[in-house]
């Protein structure tokens, strides 16, 4: 079950697609939902993969920005994004009909160990984004899904409805206790892992949280996959800006990840610096 | 403009010493992997040349993360020449590139004068590359790199020992972090460099005010992208005016017009670096744009643009 | 953030040697005229200091037009130190500035070592300025300017002779077009400079592809604006780490956050240049923003930011 | 009459005004009309003065762009602009309600010699822009106005209606003969100057045209004012990027001009490089 999480079938090669904005809505304070008409990417993207967005066309230089595909609906892809800096601010100003260009699908997504019948998804903040499609897909395959979701406060529990729709159980923690229990998502995650019911864990969120979850899974002897964020220039494996230290050496988050078998990660490596 | 399409195709070939390119557009080392990474987007056989990521004798781990930071019209990187070493490069990357019909320029790094030459010798044993680009200008490694490229003595020495290691075209890649780039260019030319490439990145830094920390783990890194184009153009112009050997120009090129500007300043070839990250098809866009540009203006040979600036 | 407004005002004063400024925000020479040109937009008495356009002994005509070109996140200029000479400067500009309650730093140019000192002497006779900024780094004049700033010998010599001409604070403005800026900074410090200012512009060039001509009549010019900020920050950091005297940082500052970054890198004062052209109230915006920034983060003294980068 | 054209009353100091876009229309191929709600500038601007526009707010660095005020209507200013490069392309994308910031009024405008009762306005291409308000003002003051206007082709004769409304006579030349005579505006200008009727000439357009007109006026012994374009960074006299060689030394187009007494100009000085 261990090495296996790393053998991905060669996924569809990425394409460069010009995609019209279908919807760009504010779903919570500082969080937007961007829906792009991207039939090529939509057809091929696997849960946990990401796209590299050129958030502003035109004269001025801006690197692409990487975003997980949250869901696919028909030929459309949904992206949940948090407004942090220049790029995401520009994203928040996109209007229906604007056309932006997308490179994707990129990276390796989540993989289900053959024998697993009950999966735990641990989502911290926007870490819910890459888990949306995966929760749906697991449920479709008849895998039991439990979710531990955390956020600063209730409104920020993005994708909560999706999880509640497809999951057997959703346990919530918020920093201010405005929904679920007060505290971190590691609380419910720990209980669910210790319960002995879940057979595999998929985690995304702040790197420290992922590390904590990985440790819990390891202690419980169950496999765990995590989705790591790194600053990315090319997104296609060429520039080496996105390296992750693993027991197998330096790996590129964009092509060897972003989803990794947690047991291979050397957690001392530095993640994306925290945002103000 | 429709009339333009009827006009004959311009001759897009250029020469870098004995190396003939089907067009002037190359990739800038370190921004295009070994080429394979871009092959989903770019038909590599249409490029003037593929210039590989820097390769050293032994594997190099590169620097800590974060390794990049976006800046105004540019970016900083402190990748630090991470590479798997020449053995693995020869087996995996060079072997694959050799199956393609495109000139391959191997970018060579070293911690010491001797290491550069040994890398070249190893590749020569394996059948050789079409040319070597000797990187004496990486600002991202402590030993080696820029230290060889900012003074004439070490620059000459590295060139001399690489020259002894191969008969093939030798391109020396210069650092812009110097008082007088012409002096260094002359030094390497007199040691037998067939061409010079410029510019490598400018040493820069970015700070996150909130956390009071540098944005790069290594603190400083190399600045690239459109921000540096004016400096690159100036250096290409100075060096091309002072030297007889061809110049490969780079620094912020994103459009065919940028490429024309570098050629007018004296570049025989141009390389696309950071722009590959923003649009993975930049190289092809520049080739097509350059062809159209020449055709529309009745420039019969793209080589006619080289050094054609009217001052 | 409302709570922040209740907190005590931070102490915004900083020192450049014996010169005390009410806040760290100065104007960059050549981008603010003699101050008067901006007085419709800026209450000059709120500034840390007004740094004047460079002044030489005799009137200088400057370079031919065109003298500017816009580039990616920056601009090139080849003004060439056009000025009406020290006599007229003293009569017209300095006299007017002296009626205001703001420190005046006179930026001094020369064709020769002697000329710098004579300009200072003439101003001293006229009652003196609050400080002098010696520009050994202008890339836009053939004789004088950058040639003094790119080698230790001439840089030391100019500093020594200016030092002999005045007891007042002497700031030497350094060129970024050098291999080792620390070396030059040390040379001028050891000749008695009270502070160093950096960076001046980077030598660059822009070409109009269509006409095949340089965009500047003088062909090359100085690059300024946000594009150069990473290089400026790096040099400020290097120099501040190596020297005991204060550093005035500049290069692309447009926001209070930029100013904070320069101070964290080690600058005691900052100067606003090219950004004045985009928004004539930039200096005030940066002062207000810096004050708010400190207040919101309980930074009691802006001077606490100087060199506070955590590496 | 000679020195006098240079003694301008101290015009109103420039202000920085945030101005909403009221109209942004295409009036001809590559030419737009931008109407800004700018009550402060509108109140104080004199004919021939200009404004310095920040055509794009936001993260990216772009120098301001100088434009003549074509007309004032109530608290609004009208700008006629030709789309050439990055800045004017961004201008062409401004939409009603967008707010851009304006510095103005700037520079010295046109001045009428005391005894002049018949003025000739010579407008080449977009040179018509700074002459619009001036034609109206002269007509209001009871000065007879003749206009010589030139453009590449008929559609490009911007402000033609305005001129026809206020002028006694409008003579037209186009490069392709699609309106008026075929040829340059210097043709009609020469005839009108030679006619002996006009007592002062105001010219704006390509610098060579202005020079030719200045020579014709000088030959006829009548005063001539021209409006010169230079690359401008600050627009307020501080940076010395906009110098003009005159018999009185180097002058700054932004504060000593853009309108100059033609007899003081040393025409060998280089203008803005021609546009492709
Ligand atoms: C594989 C992957 C998937 C992601 N999926 C999502 C998602 O679904 N929703 C979401 O809101 N965010 C996601 N992120 C993070 C997102 O890419 C950043 O928040 C975003 O790039 C910030 O851009 P900015 O311009 O607003 O910030 P700025 O700070 O202005 O960006 C400056 C630079 O830093 C990079 N950067 C900043 N923060 C991050 C970060 N956390 N991770 C990677 N690069 C960063 C930017 O890409 C840019 O190059 C993902 C990141 C990765 C690597
Ligand atoms: C006093 C004055 C009044 C003007 N009035 C008008 C007007 O009413 N209508 C109109 O269409 N144009 C006018 N112009 C010219 C106008 O400013 C330029 O066409 C415009 O700045 C071009 O900007 P761009 O970004 O499209 O071109 P780019 O070439 O991208 O601009 C690059 C740089 O060159 C400058 N520039 C380019 N062309 C000119 C030029 N001809 N004059 C001055 N600077 C230039 C820009 O301001 C910018 O700094 C005037 C110029 C001046 C000096
Ligand atoms: C991420 C990155 C990695 C680079 N790695 C190398 C390298 O290995 N060897 C080298 O000679 N130059 C390297 N460079 C420099 C580029 O080849 C090029 O000289 C420089 O980036 C300027 O061109 P640009 O502005 O088009 O990117 C690297 C640049 C970047 C951005
Ligand atoms: C138009 C212009 C004129 C300048 N003139 C001078 C000068 O006379 N003396 C001087 O020391 N620096 C001069 N400079 C350099 C600036 O003072 C400053 O060092 C440089 O522009 C970097 O800062 P910035 O990026 O904020 O503009 C000039 C810069 C510009 C843009
Ligand atoms: S982002 Fe370039 S290698 Fe991963
Ligand atoms: S534009 Fe700055 S002085 Fe005229």
mmCIF file with all atom_site columns, N, CA and C in Angstrom, chain B residues 148-187:
data_model
loop_
_atom_site.group_PDB
_atom_site.id
_atom_site.type_symbol
_atom_site.label_atom_id
_atom_site.label_alt_id
_atom_site.label_comp_id
_atom_site.label_asym_id
_atom_site.label_entity_id
_atom_site.label_seq_id
_atom_site.pdbx_PDB_ins_code
_atom_site.Cartn_x
_atom_site.Cartn_y
_atom_site.Cartn_z
_atom_site.occupancy
_atom_site.B_iso_or_equiv
_atom_site.pdbx_formal_charge
_atom_site.auth_seq_id
_atom_site.auth_comp_id
_atom_site.auth_asym_id
_atom_site.auth_atom_id
_atom_site.pdbx_PDB_model_num
ATOM 1   N N  . UNK B 1 148 ? 33.455 33.285 -10.723 1.00 0.00 ? 148 UNK B N  1
ATOM 2   C CA . UNK B 1 148 ? 34.303 33.134 -11.913 1.00 0.00 ? 148 UNK B CA 1
ATOM 3   C C  . UNK B 1 148 ? 34.021 34.211 -12.954 1.00 0.00 ? 148 UNK B C  1
ATOM 4   N N  . UNK B 1 149 ? 32.852 34.792 -12.857 1.00 0.00 ? 149 UNK B N  1
ATOM 5   C CA . UNK B 1 149 ? 32.426 35.674 -13.944 1.00 0.00 ? 149 UNK B CA 1
ATOM 6   C C  . UNK B 1 149 ? 32.568 37.147 -13.651 1.00 0.00 ? 149 UNK B C  1
ATOM 7   N N  . UNK B 1 150 ? 33.069 37.513 -12.459 1.00 0.00 ? 150 UNK B N  1
ATOM 8   C CA . UNK B 1 150 ? 33.123 38.927 -12.129 1.00 0.00 ? 150 UNK B CA 1
ATOM 9   C C  . UNK B 1 150 ? 34.546 39.474 -12.098 1.00 0.00 ? 150 UNK B C  1
ATOM 10  N N  . UNK B 1 151 ? 35.485 38.662 -12.483 1.00 0.00 ? 151 UNK B N  1
ATOM 11  C CA . UNK B 1 151 ? 36.851 39.162 -12.611 1.00 0.00 ? 151 UNK B CA 1
ATOM 12  C C  . UNK B 1 151 ? 37.480 38.477 -13.821 1.00 0.00 ? 151 UNK B C  1
ATOM 13  N N  . UNK B 1 152 ? 38.381 39.208 -14.475 1.00 0.00 ? 152 UNK B N  1
ATOM 14  C CA . UNK B 1 152 ? 38.941 38.687 -15.723 1.00 0.00 ? 152 UNK B CA 1
ATOM 15  C C  . UNK B 1 152 ? 39.777 37.435 -15.512 1.00 0.00 ? 152 UNK B C  1
ATOM 16  N N  . UNK B 1 153 ? 40.525 37.401 -14.423 1.00 0.00 ? 153 UNK B N  1
ATOM 17  C CA . UNK B 1 153 ? 41.419 36.265 -14.204 1.00 0.00 ? 153 UNK B CA 1
ATOM 18  C C  . UNK B 1 153 ? 40.688 34.938 -14.198 1.00 0.00 ? 153 UNK B C  1
ATOM 19  N N  . UNK B 1 154 ? 39.770 34.746 -13.251 1.00 0.00 ? 154 UNK B N  1
ATOM 20  C CA . UNK B 1 154 ? 39.043 33.473 -13.205 1.00 0.00 ? 154 UNK B CA 1
ATOM 21  C C  . UNK B 1 154 ? 38.239 33.209 -14.482 1.00 0.00 ? 154 UNK B C  1
ATOM 22  N N  . UNK B 1 155 ? 37.668 34.252 -15.070 1.00 0.00 ? 155 UNK B N  1
ATOM 23  C CA . UNK B 1 155 ? 36.887 34.061 -16.296 1.00 0.00 ? 155 UNK B CA 1
ATOM 24  C C  . UNK B 1 155 ? 37.779 33.493 -17.399 1.00 0.00 ? 155 UNK B C  1
ATOM 25  N N  . UNK B 1 156 ? 38.968 34.044 -17.517 1.00 0.00 ? 156 UNK B N  1
ATOM 26  C CA . UNK B 1 156 ? 39.910 33.560 -18.530 1.00 0.00 ? 156 UNK B CA 1
ATOM 27  C C  . UNK B 1 156 ? 40.302 32.116 -18.257 1.00 0.00 ? 156 UNK B C  1
ATOM 28  N N  . UNK B 1 157 ? 40.568 31.862 -17.009 1.00 0.00 ? 157 UNK B N  1
ATOM 29  C CA . UNK B 1 157 ? 41.045 30.534 -16.633 1.00 0.00 ? 157 UNK B CA 1
ATOM 30  C C  . UNK B 1 157 ? 40.014 29.443 -16.949 1.00 0.00 ? 157 UNK B C  1
ATOM 31  N N  . UNK B 1 158 ? 38.760 29.693 -16.567 1.00 0.00 ? 158 UNK B N  1
ATOM 32  C CA . UNK B 1 158 ? 37.706 28.717 -16.858 1.00 0.00 ? 158 UNK B CA 1
ATOM 33  C C  . UNK B 1 158 ? 37.590 28.525 -18.372 1.00 0.00 ? 158 UNK B C  1
ATOM 34  N N  . UNK B 1 159 ? 37.605 29.619 -19.099 1.00 0.00 ? 159 UNK B N  1
ATOM 35  C CA . UNK B 1 159 ? 37.467 29.518 -20.547 1.00 0.00 ? 159 UNK B CA 1
ATOM 36  C C  . UNK B 1 159 ? 38.603 28.708 -21.153 1.00 0.00 ? 159 UNK B C  1
ATOM 37  N N  . UNK B 1 160 ? 39.810 29.002 -20.697 1.00 0.00 ? 160 UNK B N  1
ATOM 38  C CA . UNK B 1 160 ? 40.976 28.304 -21.233 1.00 0.00 ? 160 UNK B CA 1
ATOM 39  C C  . UNK B 1 160 ? 40.854 26.799 -21.015 1.00 0.00 ? 160 UNK B C  1
ATOM 40  N N  . UNK B 1 161 ? 40.439 26.427 -19.809 1.00 0.00 ? 161 UNK B N  1
ATOM 41  C CA . UNK B 1 161 ? 40.421 24.989 -19.550 1.00 0.00 ? 161 UNK B CA 1
ATOM 42  C C  . UNK B 1 161 ? 39.257 24.314 -20.273 1.00 0.00 ? 161 UNK B C  1
ATOM 43  N N  . UNK B 1 162 ? 38.153 25.014 -20.454 1.00 0.00 ? 162 UNK B N  1
ATOM 44  C CA . UNK B 1 162 ? 37.047 24.437 -21.240 1.00 0.00 ? 162 UNK B CA 1
ATOM 45  C C  . UNK B 1 162 ? 37.432 24.337 -22.713 1.00 0.00 ? 162 UNK B C  1
ATOM 46  N N  . UNK B 1 163 ? 38.136 25.375 -23.162 1.00 0.00 ? 163 UNK B N  1
ATOM 47  C CA . UNK B 1 163 ? 38.574 25.371 -24.566 1.00 0.00 ? 163 UNK B CA 1
ATOM 48  C C  . UNK B 1 163 ? 39.438 24.151 -24.844 1.00 0.00 ? 163 UNK B C  1
ATOM 49  N N  . UNK B 1 164 ? 40.271 23.816 -23.888 1.00 0.00 ? 164 UNK B N  1
ATOM 50  C CA . UNK B 1 164 ? 41.159 22.662 -24.064 1.00 0.00 ? 164 UNK B CA 1
ATOM 51  C C  . UNK B 1 164 ? 40.373 21.354 -24.091 1.00 0.00 ? 164 UNK B C  1
ATOM 52  N N  . UNK B 1 165 ? 39.152 21.388 -23.532 1.00 0.00 ? 165 UNK B N  1
ATOM 53  C CA . UNK B 1 165 ? 38.389 20.152 -23.398 1.00 0.00 ? 165 UNK B CA 1
ATOM 54  C C  . UNK B 1 165 ? 37.524 19.842 -24.620 1.00 0.00 ? 165 UNK B C  1
ATOM 55  N N  . UNK B 1 166 ? 37.349 20.795 -25.504 1.00 0.00 ? 166 UNK B N  1
ATOM 56  C CA . UNK B 1 166 ? 36.465 20.536 -26.651 1.00 0.00 ? 166 UNK B CA 1
ATOM 57  C C  . UNK B 1 166 ? 36.809 21.406 -27.852 1.00 0.00 ? 166 UNK B C  1
ATOM 58  N N  . UNK B 1 167 ? 36.543 20.840 -29.021 1.00 0.00 ? 167 UNK B N  1
ATOM 59  C CA . UNK B 1 167 ? 36.680 21.592 -30.273 1.00 0.00 ? 167 UNK B CA 1
ATOM 60  C C  . UNK B 1 167 ? 35.359 22.241 -30.660 1.00 0.00 ? 167 UNK B C  1
ATOM 61  N N  . UNK B 1 168 ? 34.310 21.811 -29.971 1.00 0.00 ? 168 UNK B N  1
ATOM 62  C CA . UNK B 1 168 ? 32.985 22.303 -30.380 1.00 0.00 ? 168 UNK B CA 1
ATOM 63  C C  . UNK B 1 168 ? 32.775 23.751 -29.937 1.00 0.00 ? 168 UNK B C  1
ATOM 64  N N  . UNK B 1 169 ? 31.749 24.371 -30.502 1.00 0.00 ? 169 UNK B N  1
ATOM 65  C CA . UNK B 1 169 ? 31.511 25.776 -30.155 1.00 0.00 ? 169 UNK B CA 1
ATOM 66  C C  . UNK B 1 169 ? 31.372 25.961 -28.647 1.00 0.00 ? 169 UNK B C  1
ATOM 67  N N  . UNK B 1 170 ? 32.080 26.946 -28.146 1.00 0.00 ? 170 UNK B N  1
ATOM 68  C CA . UNK B 1 170 ? 32.099 27.231 -26.720 1.00 0.00 ? 170 UNK B CA 1
ATOM 69  C C  . UNK B 1 170 ? 31.514 28.623 -26.508 1.00 0.00 ? 170 UNK B C  1
ATOM 70  N N  . UNK B 1 171 ? 30.396 28.665 -25.790 1.00 0.00 ? 171 UNK B N  1
ATOM 71  C CA . UNK B 1 171 ? 29.740 29.936 -25.491 1.00 0.00 ? 171 UNK B CA 1
ATOM 72  C C  . UNK B 1 171 ? 29.986 30.223 -24.014 1.00 0.00 ? 171 UNK B C  1
ATOM 73  N N  . UNK B 1 172 ? 30.461 31.396 -23.688 1.00 0.00 ? 172 UNK B N  1
ATOM 74  C CA . UNK B 1 172 ? 30.663 31.712 -22.271 1.00 0.00 ? 172 UNK B CA 1
ATOM 75  C C  . UNK B 1 172 ? 29.566 32.685 -21.832 1.00 0.00 ? 172 UNK B C  1
ATOM 76  N N  . UNK B 1 173 ? 28.914 32.311 -20.748 1.00 0.00 ? 173 UNK B N  1
ATOM 77  C CA . UNK B 1 173 ? 27.785 33.115 -20.289 1.00 0.00 ? 173 UNK B CA 1
ATOM 78  C C  . UNK B 1 173 ? 28.232 34.080 -19.197 1.00 0.00 ? 173 UNK B C  1
ATOM 79  N N  . UNK B 1 174 ? 28.011 35.366 -19.461 1.00 0.00 ? 174 UNK B N  1
ATOM 80  C CA . UNK B 1 174 ? 28.592 36.421 -18.631 1.00 0.00 ? 174 UNK B CA 1
ATOM 81  C C  . UNK B 1 174 ? 27.626 36.950 -17.575 1.00 0.00 ? 174 UNK B C  1
ATOM 82  N N  . UNK B 1 175 ? 28.208 37.445 -16.524 1.00 0.00 ? 175 UNK B N  1
ATOM 83  C CA . UNK B 1 175 ? 27.454 38.044 -15.428 1.00 0.00 ? 175 UNK B CA 1
ATOM 84  C C  . UNK B 1 175 ? 27.256 39.542 -15.676 1.00 0.00 ? 175 UNK B C  1
ATOM 85  N N  . UNK B 1 176 ? 26.056 40.046 -15.376 1.00 0.00 ? 176 UNK B N  1
ATOM 86  C CA . UNK B 1 176 ? 25.843 41.483 -15.476 1.00 0.00 ? 176 UNK B CA 1
ATOM 87  C C  . UNK B 1 176 ? 26.256 42.218 -14.201 1.00 0.00 ? 176 UNK B C  1
ATOM 88  N N  . UNK B 1 177 ? 26.655 41.473 -13.181 1.00 0.00 ? 177 UNK B N  1
ATOM 89  C CA . UNK B 1 177 ? 26.974 42.085 -11.890 1.00 0.00 ? 177 UNK B CA 1
ATOM 90  C C  . UNK B 1 177 ? 28.419 42.567 -11.847 1.00 0.00 ? 177 UNK B C  1
ATOM 91  N N  . UNK B 1 178 ? 28.784 43.323 -12.864 1.00 0.00 ? 178 UNK B N  1
ATOM 92  C CA . UNK B 1 178 ? 30.173 43.765 -12.985 1.00 0.00 ? 178 UNK B CA 1
ATOM 93  C C  . UNK B 1 178 ? 30.220 45.227 -13.406 1.00 0.00 ? 178 UNK B C  1
ATOM 94  N N  . UNK B 1 179 ? 31.349 45.842 -13.104 1.00 0.00 ? 179 UNK B N  1
ATOM 95  C CA . UNK B 1 179 ? 31.552 47.238 -13.489 1.00 0.00 ? 179 UNK B CA 1
ATOM 96  C C  . UNK B 1 179 ? 31.721 47.353 -14.999 1.00 0.00 ? 179 UNK B C  1
ATOM 97  N N  . UNK B 1 180 ? 32.435 46.396 -15.582 1.00 0.00 ? 180 UNK B N  1
ATOM 98  C CA . UNK B 1 180 ? 32.772 46.515 -17.004 1.00 0.00 ? 180 UNK B CA 1
ATOM 99  C C  . UNK B 1 180 ? 32.628 45.167 -17.692 1.00 0.00 ? 180 UNK B C  1
ATOM 100 N N  . UNK B 1 181 ? 31.480 44.947 -18.298 1.00 0.00 ? 181 UNK B N  1
ATOM 101 C CA . UNK B 1 181 ? 31.214 43.640 -18.903 1.00 0.00 ? 181 UNK B CA 1
ATOM 102 C C  . UNK B 1 181 ? 32.073 43.423 -20.143 1.00 0.00 ? 181 UNK B C  1
ATOM 103 N N  . UNK B 1 182 ? 32.458 44.507 -20.788 1.00 0.00 ? 182 UNK B N  1
ATOM 104 C CA . UNK B 1 182 ? 33.248 44.392 -22.012 1.00 0.00 ? 182 UNK B CA 1
ATOM 105 C C  . UNK B 1 182 ? 34.622 43.792 -21.712 1.00 0.00 ? 182 UNK B C  1
ATOM 106 N N  . UNK B 1 183 ? 35.177 44.219 -20.609 1.00 0.00 ? 183 UNK B N  1
ATOM 107 C CA . UNK B 1 183 ? 36.477 43.725 -20.187 1.00 0.00 ? 183 UNK B CA 1
ATOM 108 C C  . UNK B 1 183 ? 36.459 42.196 -20.001 1.00 0.00 ? 183 UNK B C  1
ATOM 109 N N  . UNK B 1 184 ? 35.404 41.702 -19.345 1.00 0.00 ? 184 UNK B N  1
ATOM 110 C CA . UNK B 1 184 ? 35.286 40.256 -19.129 1.00 0.00 ? 184 UNK B CA 1
ATOM 111 C C  . UNK B 1 184 ? 35.060 39.548 -20.465 1.00 0.00 ? 184 UNK B C  1
ATOM 112 N N  . UNK B 1 185 ? 34.225 40.148 -21.290 1.00 0.00 ? 185 UNK B N  1
ATOM 113 C CA . UNK B 1 185 ? 33.949 39.546 -22.601 1.00 0.00 ? 185 UNK B CA 1
ATOM 114 C C  . UNK B 1 185 ? 35.227 39.427 -23.407 1.00 0.00 ? 185 UNK B C  1
ATOM 115 N N  . UNK B 1 186 ? 36.032 40.462 -23.368 1.00 0.00 ? 186 UNK B N  1
ATOM 116 C CA . UNK B 1 186 ? 37.298 40.422 -24.117 1.00 0.00 ? 186 UNK B CA 1
ATOM 117 C C  . UNK B 1 186 ? 38.214 39.343 -23.557 1.00 0.00 ? 186 UNK B C  1
ATOM 118 N N  . UNK B 1 187 ? 38.218 39.228 -22.238 1.00 0.00 ? 187 UNK B N  1
ATOM 119 C CA . UNK B 1 187 ? 39.088 38.231 -21.614 1.00 0.00 ? 187 UNK B CA 1
ATOM 120 C C  . UNK B 1 187 ? 38.713 36.821 -22.075 1.00 0.00 ? 187 UNK B C  1
#
